PDB file of C-alpha atoms in Angstrom:
ATOM      1  CA  UNK A   1      58.938  86.142 138.485  1.00 64.00           C
ATOM      2  CA  UNK A   2      62.440  87.396 137.416  1.00 71.00           C
ATOM      3  CA  UNK A   3      63.439  83.779 136.364  1.00 81.00           C
ATOM      4  CA  UNK A   4      60.269  83.478 134.280  1.00 89.00           C
ATOM      5  CA  UNK A   5      60.958  86.781 132.640  1.00 81.00           C
ATOM      6  CA  UNK A   6      64.605  85.766 131.869  1.00 81.00           C
ATOM      7  CA  UNK A   7      63.617  82.297 130.478  1.00 90.00           C
ATOM      8  CA  UNK A   8      60.874  83.840 128.382  1.00 91.00           C
ATOM      9  CA  UNK A   9      63.192  86.522 127.087  1.00 87.00           C
ATOM     10  CA  UNK A  10      66.067  84.050 126.277  1.00 88.00           C
ATOM     11  CA  UNK A  11      63.612  81.793 124.488  1.00 93.00           C
ATOM     12  CA  UNK A  12      61.887  84.419 122.500  1.00 92.00           C
ATOM     13  CA  UNK A  13      64.792  86.706 121.616  1.00 92.00           C
ATOM     14  CA  UNK A  14      67.350  83.797 121.362  1.00 93.00           C
ATOM     15  CA  UNK A  15      65.298  81.540 119.255  1.00 95.00           C
ATOM     16  CA  UNK A  16      63.783  84.556 117.258  1.00 95.00           C
ATOM     17  CA  UNK A  17      67.246  85.762 116.483  1.00 95.00           C
ATOM     18  CA  UNK A  18      68.327  82.364 115.288  1.00 96.00           C
ATOM     19  CA  UNK A  19      65.230  82.122 113.120  1.00 96.00           C
ATOM     20  CA  UNK A  20      66.109  85.508 111.589  1.00 96.00           C
ATOM     21  CA  UNK A  21      69.598  84.524 110.862  1.00 96.00           C
ATOM     22  CA  UNK A  22      68.620  81.156 109.244  1.00 96.00           C
ATOM     23  CA  UNK A  23      65.991  82.915 107.174  1.00 94.00           C
ATOM     24  CA  UNK A  24      68.469  85.469 106.053  1.00 95.00           C
ATOM     25  CA  UNK A  25      70.790  82.775 104.864  1.00 94.00           C
ATOM     26  CA  UNK A  26      67.947  81.204 103.063  1.00 92.00           C
ATOM     27  CA  UNK A  27      67.080  84.536 101.538  1.00 91.00           C
ATOM     28  CA  UNK A  28      70.707  84.798 100.256  1.00 92.00           C
ATOM     29  CA  UNK A  29      70.435  81.317  98.693  1.00 91.00           C
ATOM     30  CA  UNK A  30      67.108  82.010  97.039  1.00 87.00           C
ATOM     31  CA  UNK A  31      68.116  85.058  95.238  1.00 82.00           C
ATOM     32  CA  UNK A  32      67.557  85.937  92.386  1.00 84.00           C
ATOM     33  CA  UNK A  33      65.155  83.003  91.478  1.00 82.00           C
ATOM     34  CA  UNK A  34      62.567  83.498  94.215  1.00 79.00           C
ATOM     35  CA  UNK A  35      63.134  87.189  95.125  1.00 80.00           C
ATOM     36  CA  UNK A  36      65.538  89.987  94.347  1.00 82.00           C
ATOM     37  CA  UNK A  37      68.714  90.965  96.278  1.00 89.00           C
ATOM     38  CA  UNK A  38      66.921  93.818  97.864  1.00 91.00           C
ATOM     39  CA  UNK A  39      64.985  91.456 100.135  1.00 90.00           C
ATOM     40  CA  UNK A  40      68.201  89.770 101.225  1.00 91.00           C
ATOM     41  CA  UNK A  41      69.921  93.108 101.935  1.00 94.00           C
ATOM     42  CA  UNK A  42      66.994  94.490 103.931  1.00 95.00           C
ATOM     43  CA  UNK A  43      66.793  91.222 105.939  1.00 95.00           C
ATOM     44  CA  UNK A  44      70.564  91.317 106.646  1.00 96.00           C
ATOM     45  CA  UNK A  45      70.346  94.920 107.903  1.00 97.00           C
ATOM     46  CA  UNK A  46      67.492  93.954 110.205  1.00 97.00           C
ATOM     47  CA  UNK A  47      69.496  90.930 111.414  1.00 97.00           C
ATOM     48  CA  UNK A  48      72.494  93.207 112.143  1.00 97.00           C
ATOM     49  CA  UNK A  49      70.202  95.579 113.969  1.00 98.00           C
ATOM     50  CA  UNK A  50      68.922  92.774 116.000  1.00 97.00           C
ATOM     51  CA  UNK A  51      72.435  91.502 116.731  1.00 96.00           C
ATOM     52  CA  UNK A  52      73.572  94.959 117.933  1.00 97.00           C
ATOM     53  CA  UNK A  53      70.604  95.230 120.083  1.00 96.00           C
ATOM     54  CA  UNK A  54      71.122  91.839 121.491  1.00 95.00           C
ATOM     55  CA  UNK A  55      74.804  92.447 122.173  1.00 96.00           C
ATOM     56  CA  UNK A  56      74.084  95.713 124.021  1.00 95.00           C
ATOM     57  CA  UNK A  57      71.337  94.183 126.052  1.00 93.00           C
ATOM     58  CA  UNK A  58      73.490  91.205 127.112  1.00 92.00           C
ATOM     59  CA  UNK A  59      76.472  93.318 127.863  1.00 93.00           C
ATOM     60  CA  UNK A  60      74.578  95.955 129.941  1.00 91.00           C
ATOM     61  CA  UNK A  61      72.333  93.366 131.821  1.00 87.00           C
ATOM     62  CA  UNK A  62      75.446  91.363 132.698  1.00 87.00           C
ATOM     63  CA  UNK A  63      77.065  94.451 134.026  1.00 88.00           C
ATOM     64  CA  UNK A  64      73.931  95.399 135.894  1.00 84.00           C
ATOM     65  CA  UNK A  65      73.412  92.106 137.535  1.00 80.00           C
ATOM     66  CA  UNK A  66      77.161  91.432 138.327  1.00 80.00           C
ATOM     67  CA  UNK A  67      76.596  92.476 141.843  1.00 72.00           C
ATOM     68  CA  UNK A  68      78.366  95.751 141.679  1.00 75.00           C
ATOM     69  CA  UNK A  69      75.094  97.778 142.067  1.00 68.00           C
ATOM     70  CA  UNK A  70      73.626  96.140 145.065  1.00 65.00           C
ATOM     71  CA  UNK A  71      71.838  92.925 145.813  1.00 59.00           C
ATOM     72  CA  UNK A  72      68.199  94.001 145.391  1.00 66.00           C
ATOM     73  CA  UNK A  73      68.533  94.785 141.722  1.00 62.00           C
ATOM     74  CA  UNK A  74      66.639  91.592 140.794  1.00 60.00           C
ATOM     75  CA  UNK A  75      63.618  92.496 142.810  1.00 61.00           C
ATOM     76  CA  UNK A  76      63.566  96.176 141.603  1.00 67.00           C
ATOM     77  CA  UNK A  77      60.491  97.025 139.714  1.00 70.00           C
ATOM     78  CA  UNK A  78      60.550 100.837 139.686  1.00 78.00           C
ATOM     79  CA  UNK A  79      63.662 102.710 138.850  1.00 80.00           C
ATOM     80  CA  UNK A  80      64.513 106.283 139.659  1.00 82.00           C
ATOM     81  CA  UNK A  81      67.263 108.247 137.813  1.00 85.00           C
ATOM     82  CA  UNK A  82      69.311 108.545 141.006  1.00 84.00           C
ATOM     83  CA  UNK A  83      69.445 104.833 141.628  1.00 81.00           C
ATOM     84  CA  UNK A  84      72.760 103.072 140.963  1.00 82.00           C
ATOM     85  CA  UNK A  85      72.654 101.197 137.712  1.00 82.00           C
ATOM     86  CA  UNK A  86      69.842 103.331 136.303  1.00 86.00           C
ATOM     87  CA  UNK A  87      71.685 104.061 133.053  1.00 89.00           C
ATOM     88  CA  UNK A  88      72.512 100.396 132.475  1.00 89.00           C
ATOM     89  CA  UNK A  89      68.910  99.458 133.152  1.00 88.00           C
ATOM     90  CA  UNK A  90      67.562 102.028 130.715  1.00 92.00           C
ATOM     91  CA  UNK A  91      70.106 100.821 127.999  1.00 94.00           C
ATOM     92  CA  UNK A  92      69.024  97.230 128.556  1.00 91.00           C
ATOM     93  CA  UNK A  93      65.339  98.198 128.377  1.00 91.00           C
ATOM     94  CA  UNK A  94      65.845 100.164 125.203  1.00 96.00           C
ATOM     95  CA  UNK A  95      67.855  97.331 123.620  1.00 96.00           C
ATOM     96  CA  UNK A  96      65.134  94.913 124.443  1.00 93.00           C
ATOM     97  CA  UNK A  97      62.491  97.079 122.781  1.00 96.00           C
ATOM     98  CA  UNK A  98      64.795  97.705 119.847  1.00 97.00           C
ATOM     99  CA  UNK A  99      65.142  93.853 119.358  1.00 96.00           C
ATOM    100  CA  UNK A 100      61.306  93.658 119.448  1.00 96.00           C
ATOM    101  CA  UNK A 101      61.028  96.138 116.863  1.00 97.00           C
ATOM    102  CA  UNK A 102      63.691  94.437 114.860  1.00 97.00           C
ATOM    103  CA  UNK A 103      61.517  91.261 114.925  1.00 97.00           C
ATOM    104  CA  UNK A 104      58.522  93.234 113.665  1.00 97.00           C
ATOM    105  CA  UNK A 105      60.577  94.793 110.953  1.00 96.00           C
ATOM    106  CA  UNK A 106      61.955  91.470 109.929  1.00 97.00           C
ATOM    107  CA  UNK A 107      58.429  89.907 109.626  1.00 95.00           C
ATOM    108  CA  UNK A 108      57.308  92.903 107.507  1.00 95.00           C
ATOM    109  CA  UNK A 109      59.880  91.852 104.894  1.00 93.00           C
ATOM    110  CA  UNK A 110      57.672  88.788 104.205  1.00 91.00           C
ATOM    111  CA  UNK A 111      54.661  90.804 102.810  1.00 90.00           C
ATOM    112  CA  UNK A 112      55.789  90.518  99.219  1.00 85.00           C
ATOM    113  CA  UNK A 113      56.651  86.768  99.613  1.00 84.00           C
ATOM    114  CA  UNK A 114      53.123  85.959 101.087  1.00 87.00           C
ATOM    115  CA  UNK A 115      51.298  88.068  98.406  1.00 87.00           C
ATOM    116  CA  UNK A 116      52.659  85.476  95.867  1.00 84.00           C
ATOM    117  CA  UNK A 117      50.950  82.623  97.704  1.00 86.00           C
ATOM    118  CA  UNK A 118      47.311  81.691  97.624  1.00 88.00           C
ATOM    119  CA  UNK A 119      45.561  79.016  99.603  1.00 87.00           C
ATOM    120  CA  UNK A 120      42.528  77.044  98.786  1.00 89.00           C
ATOM    121  CA  UNK A 121      40.630  74.808 101.226  1.00 86.00           C
ATOM    122  CA  UNK A 122      38.202  72.123 100.364  1.00 86.00           C
ATOM    123  CA  UNK A 123      36.027  70.493 103.033  1.00 80.00           C
ATOM    124  CA  UNK A 124      34.570  67.024 102.470  1.00 76.00           C
ATOM    125  CA  UNK A 125      32.063  65.657 105.140  1.00 70.00           C
ATOM    126  CA  UNK A 126      32.137  61.782 104.969  1.00 69.00           C
ATOM    127  CA  UNK A 127      28.930  61.407 106.873  1.00 67.00           C
ATOM    128  CA  UNK A 128      25.616  63.195 107.704  1.00 69.00           C
ATOM    129  CA  UNK A 129      27.153  64.246 110.977  1.00 70.00           C
ATOM    130  CA  UNK A 130      30.624  64.230 112.568  1.00 68.00           C
ATOM    131  CA  UNK A 131      29.672  61.192 114.580  1.00 73.00           C
ATOM    132  CA  UNK A 132      28.076  59.282 111.766  1.00 64.00           C
ATOM    133  CA  UNK A 133      30.304  56.739 109.860  1.00 64.00           C
ATOM    134  CA  UNK A 134      27.734  56.019 107.104  1.00 62.00           C
ATOM    135  CA  UNK A 135      28.635  57.684 103.782  1.00 59.00           C
ATOM    136  CA  UNK A 136      27.110  61.148 103.093  1.00 56.00           C
ATOM    137  CA  UNK A 137      24.517  61.159 100.224  1.00 57.00           C
ATOM    138  CA  UNK A 138      26.085  64.504  99.026  1.00 57.00           C
ATOM    139  CA  UNK A 139      29.547  64.150  97.564  1.00 58.00           C
ATOM    140  CA  UNK A 140      31.762  67.120  97.341  1.00 59.00           C
ATOM    141  CA  UNK A 141      29.420  69.863  98.508  1.00 59.00           C
ATOM    142  CA  UNK A 142      30.605  73.202  97.341  1.00 64.00           C
ATOM    143  CA  UNK A 143      27.577  75.239  98.229  1.00 62.00           C
ATOM    144  CA  UNK A 144      28.689  78.253 100.356  1.00 64.00           C
ATOM    145  CA  UNK A 145      27.382  78.317 103.892  1.00 61.00           C
ATOM    146  CA  UNK A 146      25.166  81.360 104.632  1.00 61.00           C
ATOM    147  CA  UNK A 147      24.284  82.452 108.198  1.00 56.00           C
ATOM    148  CA  UNK A 148      20.564  82.456 107.232  1.00 55.00           C
ATOM    149  CA  UNK A 149      20.712  78.822 106.288  1.00 51.00           C
ATOM    150  CA  UNK A 150      21.710  77.772 109.762  1.00 50.00           C
TER     151      UNK A 150
END
């Protein structure tokens, strides 16, 4: 299960960090036409927070799994403060959680952007049923569906 955890973490945190970095560059290029400089600076701070967390997580986990703390580190699920490598494990865990919170914080910076967007959906049924290919006698039905009509 350790391999699955590492692969999932690398994909999630690696691709997520790359996404945050690219979006921060785009935020820089979109100012001041799309949004103000504040959004860029906040996103840049969150990306730096993510980078520091990633660096500390990678550094401490590399030291932890280097083999200097025993061979059963990979299989270890429960840690005690007297275990060798406990401090590195705690730093790695805290950094991983810190990265998760930086992702959440980064996504919160999109609230103002998405408030400026409205979506409209129009559904057109081209037959009486989904299996019918004959044209529907009602064109562009805009009546709201109510649960009591079903």
